[in-house]
XYZ file of N, CA, C and O in Angstrom:
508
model
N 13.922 6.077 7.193
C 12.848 6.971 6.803
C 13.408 8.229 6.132
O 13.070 8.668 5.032
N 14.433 8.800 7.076
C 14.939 10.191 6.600
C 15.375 9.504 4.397
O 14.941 9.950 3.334
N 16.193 8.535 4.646
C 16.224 8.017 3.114
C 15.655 8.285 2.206
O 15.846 8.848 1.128
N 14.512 7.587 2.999
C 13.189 7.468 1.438
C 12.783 8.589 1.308
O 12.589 9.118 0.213
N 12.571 9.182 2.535
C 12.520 11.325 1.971
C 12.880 11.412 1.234
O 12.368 11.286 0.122
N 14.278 11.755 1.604
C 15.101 12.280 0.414
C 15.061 11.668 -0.885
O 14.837 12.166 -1.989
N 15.284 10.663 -0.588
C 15.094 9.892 -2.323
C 13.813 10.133 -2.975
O 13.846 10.170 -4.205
N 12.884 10.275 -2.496
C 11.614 10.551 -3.157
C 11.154 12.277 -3.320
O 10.313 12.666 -4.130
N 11.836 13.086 -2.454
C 11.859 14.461 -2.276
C 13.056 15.153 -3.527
O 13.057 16.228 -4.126
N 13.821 14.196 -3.549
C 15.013 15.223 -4.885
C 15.229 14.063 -6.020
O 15.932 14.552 -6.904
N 14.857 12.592 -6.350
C 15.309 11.936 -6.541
C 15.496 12.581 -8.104
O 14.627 13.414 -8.359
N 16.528 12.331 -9.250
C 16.634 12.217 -10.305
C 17.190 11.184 -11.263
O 18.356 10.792 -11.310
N 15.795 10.663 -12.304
C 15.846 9.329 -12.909
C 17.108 9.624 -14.044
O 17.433 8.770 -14.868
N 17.728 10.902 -13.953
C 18.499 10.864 -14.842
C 19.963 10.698 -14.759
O 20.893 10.702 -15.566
N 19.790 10.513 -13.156
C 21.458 10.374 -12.273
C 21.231 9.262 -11.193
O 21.459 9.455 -9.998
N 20.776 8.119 -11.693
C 20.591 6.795 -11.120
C 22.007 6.574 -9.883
O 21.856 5.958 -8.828
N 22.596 6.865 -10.077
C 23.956 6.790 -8.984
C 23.884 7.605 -7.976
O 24.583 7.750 -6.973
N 22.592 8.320 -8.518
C 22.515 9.427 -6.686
C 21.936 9.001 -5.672
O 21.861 9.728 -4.681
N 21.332 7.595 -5.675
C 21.100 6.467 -4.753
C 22.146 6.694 -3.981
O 22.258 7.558 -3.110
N 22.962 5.843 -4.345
C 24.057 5.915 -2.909
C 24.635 6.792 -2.787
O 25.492 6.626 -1.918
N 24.652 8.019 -3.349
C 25.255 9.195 -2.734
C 24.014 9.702 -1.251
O 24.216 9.946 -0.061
N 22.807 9.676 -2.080
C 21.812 10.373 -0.648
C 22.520 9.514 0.365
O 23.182 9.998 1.283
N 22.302 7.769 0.100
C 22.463 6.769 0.872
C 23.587 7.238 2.177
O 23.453 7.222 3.400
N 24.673 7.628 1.325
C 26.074 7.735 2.280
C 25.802 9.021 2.669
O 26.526 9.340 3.612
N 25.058 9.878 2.328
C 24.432 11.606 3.543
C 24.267 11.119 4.290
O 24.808 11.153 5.395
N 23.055 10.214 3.707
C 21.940 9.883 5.580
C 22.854 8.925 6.290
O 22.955 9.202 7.485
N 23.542 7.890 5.908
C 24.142 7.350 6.952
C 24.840 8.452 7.652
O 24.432 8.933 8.710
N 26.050 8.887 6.943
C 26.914 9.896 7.890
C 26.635 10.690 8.727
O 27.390 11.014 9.644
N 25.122 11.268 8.472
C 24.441 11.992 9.599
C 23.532 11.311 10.502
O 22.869 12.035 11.245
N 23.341 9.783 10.594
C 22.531 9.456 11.532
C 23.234 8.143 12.391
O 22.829 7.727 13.477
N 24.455 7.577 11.569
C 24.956 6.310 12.226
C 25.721 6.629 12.936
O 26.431 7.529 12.487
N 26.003 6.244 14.118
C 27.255 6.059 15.263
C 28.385 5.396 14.564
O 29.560 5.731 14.714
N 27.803 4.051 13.479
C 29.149 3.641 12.913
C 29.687 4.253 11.536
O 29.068 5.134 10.940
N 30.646 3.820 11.176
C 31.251 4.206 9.556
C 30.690 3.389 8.864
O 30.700 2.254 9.339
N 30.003 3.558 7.544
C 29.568 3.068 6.174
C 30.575 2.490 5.863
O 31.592 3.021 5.416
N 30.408 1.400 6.056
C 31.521 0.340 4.653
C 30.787 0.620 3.374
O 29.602 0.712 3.055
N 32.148 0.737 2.658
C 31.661 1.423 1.292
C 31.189 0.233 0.479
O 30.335 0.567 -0.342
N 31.526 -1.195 0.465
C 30.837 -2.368 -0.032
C 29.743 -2.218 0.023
O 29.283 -2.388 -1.106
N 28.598 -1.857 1.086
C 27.393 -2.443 1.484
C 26.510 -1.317 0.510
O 26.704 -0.115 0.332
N 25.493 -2.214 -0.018
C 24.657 -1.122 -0.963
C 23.412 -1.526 -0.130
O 22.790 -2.376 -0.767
N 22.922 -1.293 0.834
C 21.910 -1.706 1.757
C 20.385 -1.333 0.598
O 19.284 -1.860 0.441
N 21.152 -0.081 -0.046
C 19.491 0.990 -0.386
C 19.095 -0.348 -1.901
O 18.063 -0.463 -2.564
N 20.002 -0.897 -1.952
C 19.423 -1.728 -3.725
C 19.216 -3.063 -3.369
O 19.159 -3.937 -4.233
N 19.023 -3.458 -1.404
C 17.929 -4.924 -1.077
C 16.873 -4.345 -0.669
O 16.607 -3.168 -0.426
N 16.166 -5.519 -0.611
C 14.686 -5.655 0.184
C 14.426 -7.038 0.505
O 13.785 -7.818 -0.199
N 15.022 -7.311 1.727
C 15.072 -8.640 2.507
C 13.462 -8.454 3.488
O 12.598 -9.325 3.592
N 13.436 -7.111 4.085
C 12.290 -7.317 4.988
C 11.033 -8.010 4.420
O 10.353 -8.672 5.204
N 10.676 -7.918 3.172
C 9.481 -8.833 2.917
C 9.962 -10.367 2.234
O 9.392 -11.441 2.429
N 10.676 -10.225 1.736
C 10.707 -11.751 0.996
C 12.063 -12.119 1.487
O 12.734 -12.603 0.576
N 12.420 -12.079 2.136
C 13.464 -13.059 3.567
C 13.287 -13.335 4.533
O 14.091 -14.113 5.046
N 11.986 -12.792 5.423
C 12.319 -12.992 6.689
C 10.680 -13.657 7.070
O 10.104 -13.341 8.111
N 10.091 -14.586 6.074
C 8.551 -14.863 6.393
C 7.832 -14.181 7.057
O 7.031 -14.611 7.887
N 8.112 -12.499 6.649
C 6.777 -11.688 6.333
C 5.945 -11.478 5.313
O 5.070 -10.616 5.395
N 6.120 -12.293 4.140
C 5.574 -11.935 2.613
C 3.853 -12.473 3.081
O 2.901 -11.787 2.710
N 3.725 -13.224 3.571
C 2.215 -14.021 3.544
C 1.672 -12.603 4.126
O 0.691 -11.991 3.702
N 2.569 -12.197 5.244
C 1.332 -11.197 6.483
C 1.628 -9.738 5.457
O 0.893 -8.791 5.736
N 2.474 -9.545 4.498
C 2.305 -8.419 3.618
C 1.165 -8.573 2.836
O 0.293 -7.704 2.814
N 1.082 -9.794 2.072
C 0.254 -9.915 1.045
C -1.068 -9.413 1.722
O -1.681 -8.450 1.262
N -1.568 -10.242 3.058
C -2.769 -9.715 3.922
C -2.851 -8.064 3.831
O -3.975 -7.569 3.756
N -1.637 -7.157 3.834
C -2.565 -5.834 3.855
C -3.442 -5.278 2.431
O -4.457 -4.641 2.149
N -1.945 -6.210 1.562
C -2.937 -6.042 0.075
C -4.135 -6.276 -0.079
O -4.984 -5.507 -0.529
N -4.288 -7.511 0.340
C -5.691 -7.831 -0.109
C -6.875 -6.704 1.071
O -7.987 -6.333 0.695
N -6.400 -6.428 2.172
C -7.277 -5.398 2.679
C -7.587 -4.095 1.538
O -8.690 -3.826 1.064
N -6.783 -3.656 1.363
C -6.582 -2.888 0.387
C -7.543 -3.091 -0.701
O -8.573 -2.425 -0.806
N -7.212 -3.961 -1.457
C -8.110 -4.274 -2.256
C -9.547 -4.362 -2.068
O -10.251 -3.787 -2.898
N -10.083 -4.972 -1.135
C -11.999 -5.195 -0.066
C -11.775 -3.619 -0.163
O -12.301 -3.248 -1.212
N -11.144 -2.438 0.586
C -11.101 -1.156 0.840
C -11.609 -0.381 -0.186
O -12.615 0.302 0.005
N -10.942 -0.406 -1.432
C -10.848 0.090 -2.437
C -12.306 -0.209 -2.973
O -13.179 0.651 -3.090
N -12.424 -1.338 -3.235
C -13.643 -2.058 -3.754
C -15.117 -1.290 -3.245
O -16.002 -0.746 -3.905
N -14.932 -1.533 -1.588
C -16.093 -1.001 -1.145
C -16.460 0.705 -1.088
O -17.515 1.258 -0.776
N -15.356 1.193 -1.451
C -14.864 2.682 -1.573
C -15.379 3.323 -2.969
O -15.993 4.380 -3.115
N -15.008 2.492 -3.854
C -15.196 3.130 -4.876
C -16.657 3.157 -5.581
O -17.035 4.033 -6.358
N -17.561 1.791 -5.074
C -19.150 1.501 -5.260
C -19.573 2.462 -4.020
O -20.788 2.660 -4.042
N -19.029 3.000 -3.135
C -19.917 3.649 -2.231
C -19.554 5.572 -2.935
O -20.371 6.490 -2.854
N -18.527 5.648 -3.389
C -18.461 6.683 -3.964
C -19.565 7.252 -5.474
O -20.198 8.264 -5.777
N -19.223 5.629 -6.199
C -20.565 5.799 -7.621
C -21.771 6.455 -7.359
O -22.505 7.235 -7.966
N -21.741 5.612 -5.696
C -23.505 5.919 -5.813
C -23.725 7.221 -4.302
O -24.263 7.099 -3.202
N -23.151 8.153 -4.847
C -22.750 9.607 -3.517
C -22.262 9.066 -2.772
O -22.860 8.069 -2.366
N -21.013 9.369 -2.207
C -20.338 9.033 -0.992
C -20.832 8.884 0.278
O -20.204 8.191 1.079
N -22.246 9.628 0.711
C -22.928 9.827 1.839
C -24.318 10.034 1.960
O -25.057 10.816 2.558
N -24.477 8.663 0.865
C -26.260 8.173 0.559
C -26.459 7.832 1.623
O -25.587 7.123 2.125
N -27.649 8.161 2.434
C -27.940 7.218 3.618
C -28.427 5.907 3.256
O -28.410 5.049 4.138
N -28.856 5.606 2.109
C -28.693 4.674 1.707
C -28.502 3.042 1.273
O -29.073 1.952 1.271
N -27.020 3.869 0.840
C -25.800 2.747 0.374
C -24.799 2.757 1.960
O -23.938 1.878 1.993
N -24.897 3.809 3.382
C -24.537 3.392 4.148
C -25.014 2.597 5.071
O -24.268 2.036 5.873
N -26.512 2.426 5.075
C -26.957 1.301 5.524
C -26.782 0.039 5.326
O -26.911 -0.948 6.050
N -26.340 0.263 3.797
C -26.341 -1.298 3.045
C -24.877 -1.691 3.677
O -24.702 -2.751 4.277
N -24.262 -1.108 3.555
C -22.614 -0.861 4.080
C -23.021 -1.413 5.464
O -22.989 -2.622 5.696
N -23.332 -0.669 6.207
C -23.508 -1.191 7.903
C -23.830 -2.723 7.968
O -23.124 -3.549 8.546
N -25.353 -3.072 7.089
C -25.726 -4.531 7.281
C -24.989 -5.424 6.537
O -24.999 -6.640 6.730
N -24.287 -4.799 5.608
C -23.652 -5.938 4.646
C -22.336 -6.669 5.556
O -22.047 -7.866 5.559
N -21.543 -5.380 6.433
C -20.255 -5.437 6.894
C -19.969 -5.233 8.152
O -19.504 -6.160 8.816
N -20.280 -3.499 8.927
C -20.264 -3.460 10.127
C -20.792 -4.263 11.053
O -20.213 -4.739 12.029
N -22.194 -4.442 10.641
C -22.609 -5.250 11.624
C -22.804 -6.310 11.861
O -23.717 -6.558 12.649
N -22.074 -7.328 11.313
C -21.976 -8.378 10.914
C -20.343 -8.858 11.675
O -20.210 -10.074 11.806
N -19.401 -8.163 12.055
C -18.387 -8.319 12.630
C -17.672 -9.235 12.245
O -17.059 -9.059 11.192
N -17.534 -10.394 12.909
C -16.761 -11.503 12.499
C -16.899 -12.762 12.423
O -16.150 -13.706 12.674
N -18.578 -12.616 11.817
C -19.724 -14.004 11.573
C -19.226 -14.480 10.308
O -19.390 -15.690 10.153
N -18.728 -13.942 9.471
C -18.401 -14.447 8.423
C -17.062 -14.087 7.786
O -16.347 -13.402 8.517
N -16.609 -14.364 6.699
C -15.318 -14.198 6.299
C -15.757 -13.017 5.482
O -16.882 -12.975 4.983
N -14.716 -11.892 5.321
C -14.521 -10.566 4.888
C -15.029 -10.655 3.747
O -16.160 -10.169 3.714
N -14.491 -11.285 2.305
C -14.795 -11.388 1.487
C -16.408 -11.903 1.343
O -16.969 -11.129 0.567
N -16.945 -12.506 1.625
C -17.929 -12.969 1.483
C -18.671 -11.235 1.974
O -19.253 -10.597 1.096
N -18.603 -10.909 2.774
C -19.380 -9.731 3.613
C -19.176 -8.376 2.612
O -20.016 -7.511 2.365
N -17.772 -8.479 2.112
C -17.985 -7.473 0.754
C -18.618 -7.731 -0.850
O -18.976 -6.996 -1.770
N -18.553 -8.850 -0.673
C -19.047 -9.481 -1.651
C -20.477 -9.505 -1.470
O -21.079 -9.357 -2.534
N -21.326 -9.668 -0.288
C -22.752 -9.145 -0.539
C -23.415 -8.258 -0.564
O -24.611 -8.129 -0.827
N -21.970 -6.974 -0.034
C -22.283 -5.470 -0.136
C -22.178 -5.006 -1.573
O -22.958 -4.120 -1.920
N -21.078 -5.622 -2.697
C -20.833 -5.125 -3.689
C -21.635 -5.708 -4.739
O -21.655 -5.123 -5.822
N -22.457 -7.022 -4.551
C -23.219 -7.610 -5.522
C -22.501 -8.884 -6.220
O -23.011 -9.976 -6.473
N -20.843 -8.333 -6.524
C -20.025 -9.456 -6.802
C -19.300 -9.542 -6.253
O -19.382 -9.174 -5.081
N -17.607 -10.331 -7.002
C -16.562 -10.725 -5.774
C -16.152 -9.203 -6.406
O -16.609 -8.589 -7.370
N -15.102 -8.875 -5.446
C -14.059 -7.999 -5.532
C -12.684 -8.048 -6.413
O -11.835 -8.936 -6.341
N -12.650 -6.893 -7.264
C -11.747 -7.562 -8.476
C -10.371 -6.737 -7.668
O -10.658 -6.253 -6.573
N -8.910 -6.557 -8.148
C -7.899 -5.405 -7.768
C -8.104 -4.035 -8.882
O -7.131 -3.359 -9.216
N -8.966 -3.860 -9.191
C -9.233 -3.227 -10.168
C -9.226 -2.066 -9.437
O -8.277 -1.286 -9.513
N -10.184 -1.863 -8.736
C -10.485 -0.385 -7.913
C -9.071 0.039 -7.336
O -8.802 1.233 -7.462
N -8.133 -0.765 -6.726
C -7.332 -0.486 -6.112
C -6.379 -0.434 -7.240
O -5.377 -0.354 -6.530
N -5.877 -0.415 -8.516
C -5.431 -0.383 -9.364
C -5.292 1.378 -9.903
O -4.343 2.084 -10.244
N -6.778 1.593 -9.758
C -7.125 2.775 -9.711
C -7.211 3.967 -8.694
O -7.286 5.192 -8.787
N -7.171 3.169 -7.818
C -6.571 4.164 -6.581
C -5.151 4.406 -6.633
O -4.602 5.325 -6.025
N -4.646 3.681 -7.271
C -3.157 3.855 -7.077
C -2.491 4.516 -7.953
O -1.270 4.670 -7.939
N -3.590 5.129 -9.114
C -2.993 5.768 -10.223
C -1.974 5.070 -11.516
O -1.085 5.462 -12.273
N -2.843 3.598 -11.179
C -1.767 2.709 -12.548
C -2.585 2.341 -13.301
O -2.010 1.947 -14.316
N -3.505 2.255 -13.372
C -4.629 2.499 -14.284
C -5.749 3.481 -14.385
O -6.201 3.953 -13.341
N -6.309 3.882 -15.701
C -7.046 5.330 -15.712
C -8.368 4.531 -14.949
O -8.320 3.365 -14.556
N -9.527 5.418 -14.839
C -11.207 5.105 -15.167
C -11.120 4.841 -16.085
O -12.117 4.519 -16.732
């Protein structure tokens, strides 16, 4: 964690090699052992696509996505229409786990759910 701080708190795209310099700070100040200087730990990413967690990652995406979706049609139409939160309650809350998610946002939103909204939440695409 302390890592990705730092790397995201000073990082500079113009000194790409200061990866493993933060890298070898934070170890030296947090490991009991010595850094072998071979190991570039900070340039894998085994935890999702090595160790058959990728399926249960993909699942938060797609939450994400229903989130976004239902977020951004409840925002169009005032964030705190009484409303569009009713429609919200019967479309989804109260409906629990009679039906599959998608389907339950999908009759709150009118259609299916595109990644679009969440595209836009994320600041990689404009409005």
């Amino acid at each position: 964690a302390l890592f990705d701080f730092l790397l995201h708190l000073d990082y500079d795209p113009n000194n790409p090699g200061e990866v493993m310099d933060v890298a070898e700070k934070v170890w030296n100040q947090v490991s009991v052992v010595p850094h072998a200087s071979y190991d570039r730990y900070p340039l894998s990413f085994s935890h999702i696509f090595g160790s058959g967690y990728d399926a249960g990652y993909f699942s938060y995406l797609w939450a994400e996505v229903l989130s976004c979706a239902v977020y951004e049609r409840m925002k169009a139409n005032a964030i705190f229409d009484p409303v569009e939160g009713e429609r919200f309650v019967h479309s989804i809350l109260s409906r629990g786990g009679e039906e599959k998610m998608l389907v339950m946002v999908q009759d709150f939103l009118g259609a299916k759910p595109t990644i679009d909204s969440m595209l836009r939440s994320e600041g990689i695409v404009k409005s």
